[in-house]
Coordinates of C-alpha atoms in Angstrom, one line a residue:
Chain A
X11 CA 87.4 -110.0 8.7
X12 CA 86.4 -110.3 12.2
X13 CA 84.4 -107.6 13.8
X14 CA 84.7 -105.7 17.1
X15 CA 85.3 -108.7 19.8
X16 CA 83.9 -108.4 22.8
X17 CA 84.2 -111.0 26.1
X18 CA 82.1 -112.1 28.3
X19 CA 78.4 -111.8 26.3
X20 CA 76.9 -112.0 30.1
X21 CA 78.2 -111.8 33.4
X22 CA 76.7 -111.9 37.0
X23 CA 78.7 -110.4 39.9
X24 CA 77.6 -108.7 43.5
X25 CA 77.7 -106.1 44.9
X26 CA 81.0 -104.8 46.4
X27 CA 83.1 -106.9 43.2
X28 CA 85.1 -105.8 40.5
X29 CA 84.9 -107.0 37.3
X30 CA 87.0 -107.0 34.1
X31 CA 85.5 -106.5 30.2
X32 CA 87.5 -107.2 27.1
X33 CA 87.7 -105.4 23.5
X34 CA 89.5 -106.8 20.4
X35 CA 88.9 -104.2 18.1
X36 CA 88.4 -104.6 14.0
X37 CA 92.2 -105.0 12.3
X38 CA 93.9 -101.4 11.8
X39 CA 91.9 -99.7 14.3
X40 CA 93.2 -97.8 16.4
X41 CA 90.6 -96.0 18.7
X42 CA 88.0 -98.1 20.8
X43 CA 85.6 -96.5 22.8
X44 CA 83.2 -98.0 25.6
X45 CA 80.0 -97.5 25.8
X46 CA 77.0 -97.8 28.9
X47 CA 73.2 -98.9 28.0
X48 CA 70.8 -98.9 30.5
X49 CA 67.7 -100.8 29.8
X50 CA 65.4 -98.3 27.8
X51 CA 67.9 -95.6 27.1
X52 CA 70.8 -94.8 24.4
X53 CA 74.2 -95.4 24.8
X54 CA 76.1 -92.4 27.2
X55 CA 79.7 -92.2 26.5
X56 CA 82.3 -93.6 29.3
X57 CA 86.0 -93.9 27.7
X58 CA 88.0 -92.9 24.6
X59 CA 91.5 -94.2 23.8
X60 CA 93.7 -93.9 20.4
X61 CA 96.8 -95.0 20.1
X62 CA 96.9 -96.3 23.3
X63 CA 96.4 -93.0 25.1
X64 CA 93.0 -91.8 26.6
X65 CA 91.5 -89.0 24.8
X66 CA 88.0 -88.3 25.9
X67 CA 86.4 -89.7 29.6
X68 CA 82.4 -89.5 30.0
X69 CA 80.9 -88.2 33.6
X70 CA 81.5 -92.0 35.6
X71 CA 83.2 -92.0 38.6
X72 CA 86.6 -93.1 39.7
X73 CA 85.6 -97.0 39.7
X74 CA 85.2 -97.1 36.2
X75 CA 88.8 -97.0 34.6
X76 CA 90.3 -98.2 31.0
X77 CA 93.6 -99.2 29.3
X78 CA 94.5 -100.1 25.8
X79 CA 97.1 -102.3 24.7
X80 CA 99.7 -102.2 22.0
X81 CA 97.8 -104.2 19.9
X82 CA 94.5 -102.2 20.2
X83 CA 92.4 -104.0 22.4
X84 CA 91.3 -102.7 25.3
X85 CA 90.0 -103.8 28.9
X86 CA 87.2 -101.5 30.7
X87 CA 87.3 -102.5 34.8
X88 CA 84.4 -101.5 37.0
X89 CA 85.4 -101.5 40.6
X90 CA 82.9 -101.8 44.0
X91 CA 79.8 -102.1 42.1
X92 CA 76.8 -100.9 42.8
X93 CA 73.2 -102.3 41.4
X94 CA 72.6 -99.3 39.0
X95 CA 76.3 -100.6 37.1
X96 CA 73.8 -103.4 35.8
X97 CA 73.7 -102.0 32.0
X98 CA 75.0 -103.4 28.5
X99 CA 78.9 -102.3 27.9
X100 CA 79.4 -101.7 24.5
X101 CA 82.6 -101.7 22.8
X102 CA 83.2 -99.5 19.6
X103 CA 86.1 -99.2 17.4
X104 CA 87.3 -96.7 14.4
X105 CA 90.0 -96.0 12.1
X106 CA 90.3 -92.4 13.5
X107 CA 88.4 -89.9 15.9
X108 CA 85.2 -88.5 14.8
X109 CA 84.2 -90.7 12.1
X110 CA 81.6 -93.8 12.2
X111 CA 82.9 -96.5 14.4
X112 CA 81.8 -99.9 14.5
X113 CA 80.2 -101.6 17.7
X114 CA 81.2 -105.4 18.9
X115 CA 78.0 -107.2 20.7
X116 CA 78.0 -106.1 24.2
X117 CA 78.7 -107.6 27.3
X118 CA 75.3 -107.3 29.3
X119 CA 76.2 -107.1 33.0
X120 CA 74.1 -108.0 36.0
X121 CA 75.0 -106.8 39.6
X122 CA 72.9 -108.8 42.1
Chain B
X28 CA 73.2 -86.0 29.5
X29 CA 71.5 -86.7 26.6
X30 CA 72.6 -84.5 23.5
X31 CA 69.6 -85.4 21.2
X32 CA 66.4 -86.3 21.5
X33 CA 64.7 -88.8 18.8
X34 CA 60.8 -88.2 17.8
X35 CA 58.5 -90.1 18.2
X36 CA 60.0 -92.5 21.1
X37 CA 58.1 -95.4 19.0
X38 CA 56.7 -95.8 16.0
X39 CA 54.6 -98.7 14.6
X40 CA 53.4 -99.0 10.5
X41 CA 52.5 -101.7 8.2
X42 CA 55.0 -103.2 5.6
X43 CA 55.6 -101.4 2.7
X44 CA 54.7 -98.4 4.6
X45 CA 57.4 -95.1 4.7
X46 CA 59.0 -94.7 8.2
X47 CA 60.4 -90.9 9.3
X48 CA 62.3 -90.4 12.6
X49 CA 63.4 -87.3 13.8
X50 CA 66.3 -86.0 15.6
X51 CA 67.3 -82.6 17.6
X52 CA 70.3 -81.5 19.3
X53 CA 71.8 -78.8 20.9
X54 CA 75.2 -78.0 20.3
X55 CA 77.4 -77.2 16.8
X56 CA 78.7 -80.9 15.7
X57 CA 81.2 -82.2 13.4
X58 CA 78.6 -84.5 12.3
X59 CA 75.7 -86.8 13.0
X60 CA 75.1 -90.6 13.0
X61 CA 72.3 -92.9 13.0
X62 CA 73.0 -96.4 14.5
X63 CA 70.1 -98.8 14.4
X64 CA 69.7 -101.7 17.5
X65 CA 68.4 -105.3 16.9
X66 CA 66.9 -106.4 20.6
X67 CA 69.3 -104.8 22.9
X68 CA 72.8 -106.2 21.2
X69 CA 75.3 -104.0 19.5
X70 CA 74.7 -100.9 17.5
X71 CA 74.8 -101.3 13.6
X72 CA 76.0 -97.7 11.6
X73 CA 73.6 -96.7 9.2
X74 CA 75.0 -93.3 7.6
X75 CA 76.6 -90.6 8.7
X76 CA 76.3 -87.1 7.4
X77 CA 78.5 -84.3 7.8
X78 CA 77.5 -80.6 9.2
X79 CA 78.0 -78.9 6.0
X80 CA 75.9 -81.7 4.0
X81 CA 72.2 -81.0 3.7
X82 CA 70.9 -84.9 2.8
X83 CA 72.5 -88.3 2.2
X84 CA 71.1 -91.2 0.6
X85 CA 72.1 -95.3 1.1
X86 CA 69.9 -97.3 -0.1
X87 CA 66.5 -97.7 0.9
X88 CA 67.6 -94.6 3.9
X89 CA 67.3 -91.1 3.4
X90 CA 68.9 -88.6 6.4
X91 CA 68.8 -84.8 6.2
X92 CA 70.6 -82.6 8.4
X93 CA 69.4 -79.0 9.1
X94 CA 72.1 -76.9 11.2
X95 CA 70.2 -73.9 11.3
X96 CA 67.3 -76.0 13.3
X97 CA 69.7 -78.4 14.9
X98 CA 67.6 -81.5 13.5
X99 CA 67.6 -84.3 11.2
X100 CA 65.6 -87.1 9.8
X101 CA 66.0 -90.5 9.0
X102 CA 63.4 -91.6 5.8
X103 CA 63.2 -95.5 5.7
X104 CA 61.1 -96.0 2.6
X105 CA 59.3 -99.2 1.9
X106 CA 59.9 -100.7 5.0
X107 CA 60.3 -104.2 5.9
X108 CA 59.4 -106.7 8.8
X109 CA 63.6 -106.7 9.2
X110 CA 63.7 -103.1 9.7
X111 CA 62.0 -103.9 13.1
X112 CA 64.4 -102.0 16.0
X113 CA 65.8 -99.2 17.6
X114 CA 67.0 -96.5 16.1
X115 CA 69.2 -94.0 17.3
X116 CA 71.1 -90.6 16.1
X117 CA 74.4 -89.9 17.7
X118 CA 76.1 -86.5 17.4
X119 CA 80.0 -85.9 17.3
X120 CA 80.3 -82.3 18.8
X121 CA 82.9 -80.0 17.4
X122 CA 85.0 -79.3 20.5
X123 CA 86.0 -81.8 23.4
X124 CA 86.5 -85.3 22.9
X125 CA 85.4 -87.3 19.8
X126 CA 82.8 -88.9 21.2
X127 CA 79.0 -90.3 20.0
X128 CA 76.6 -88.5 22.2
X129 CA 73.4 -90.2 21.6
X130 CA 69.7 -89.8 21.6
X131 CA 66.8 -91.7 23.8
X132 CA 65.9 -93.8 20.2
X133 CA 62.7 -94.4 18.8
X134 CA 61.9 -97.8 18.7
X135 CA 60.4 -99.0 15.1
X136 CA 58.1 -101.3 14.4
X137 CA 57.1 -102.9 11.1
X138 CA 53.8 -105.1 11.4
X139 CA 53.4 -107.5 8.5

């Protein structure tokens, strides 16, 4: 069984773009979360969606925003960015809400 | 904001040695997770323990909860050069979304 999916591993953008991250959550789940690590701390909490509808949104501004599909995954988009975006995105996906969830590699993002 | 905070921030012992990291947080949860993190990738899930559970055991890991002092432990006994990485506890708060809310980590070091 595949794991949590998660696409690009690295990416390197400027200033001012937008860019696009991409979840394929484990088979039969139905909540994916994302996830922002900068270097050195844990993990704060940016978006929640189950069953396709969003259920919880962390303190990130407007140009972060998230969808998920009928089939579970999920796409996080980061608008305008700024240097302090540069983090690792993690994607994390569960059966349910609340329980343990399961977390794909990352995406490591670098704004230059 | 940061819900917990992990003690000590890093933590470095021989092989075969015991390891205990400690955890405290400030609001009533539904539970509390500990995720360990191999050099900056994705979070692995470890065991999670519920708020009315007092200690939970998975192998060579032993966590206990106390609700009354808002803290809990992770016991790694006989550790092992593999068990070298971050560690972190993540709380899932009884009201508001169902979200991980995690801790700075302590980051673990096993010297052979």
């Amino acid at each position: 069984d595949a794991g949590v999916t998660q696409s690009p591993t690295h990416l390197i953008k400027t200033r001012g773009q937008q860019v696009t991250l991409r979840c394929s959550p484990i088979s039969g789940h139905k909540s994916v979360s994302w996830y922002q690590q900068v270097l050195g701390q844990g993990p704060q909490f940016i978006f929640q969606y189950y069953e396709k509808e969003e259920r919880g949104r962390g303190n990130f501004p407007d140009r972060f925003s998230a969808r998920q599909f009928p089939n579970y995954s999920s796409e996080l988009n980061v608008n305008a960015l700024l240097l302090g975006d540069s983090a690792l995105y993690l994607c994390a996906s569960s059966l349910g809400q609340g329980g343990s969830y399961t977390f794909g590699s990352g995406t490591r993002l670098t704004v230059v | 904001s940061q819900q917990g905070e992990e003690d000590p921030q890093a933590l470095s012992i021989q092989e075969g040695e015991n390891a205990t990291m400690n955890c405290s947080y400030k609001t009533s949860i539904n539970n509390l997770q500990w995720y360990r993190q191999n050099s900056g990738r994705g979070l692995v899930h470890l065991i999670l323990i519920r708020s009315n559970e007092r200690e939970k055991h998975s192998g060579r890991l032993r966590v206990t909860l106390d609700t009354s002092k808002k803290s809990s432990s992770l016991l790694i006994t006989a550790s092992r050069a593999a068990d070298t990485a971050s560690y972190f506890c993540a709380t899932v708060l009884i009201q508001g979304a169902q979200k991980l809310v995690f801790g700075q980590g302590t980051r673990l070091t096993i010297n052979p």
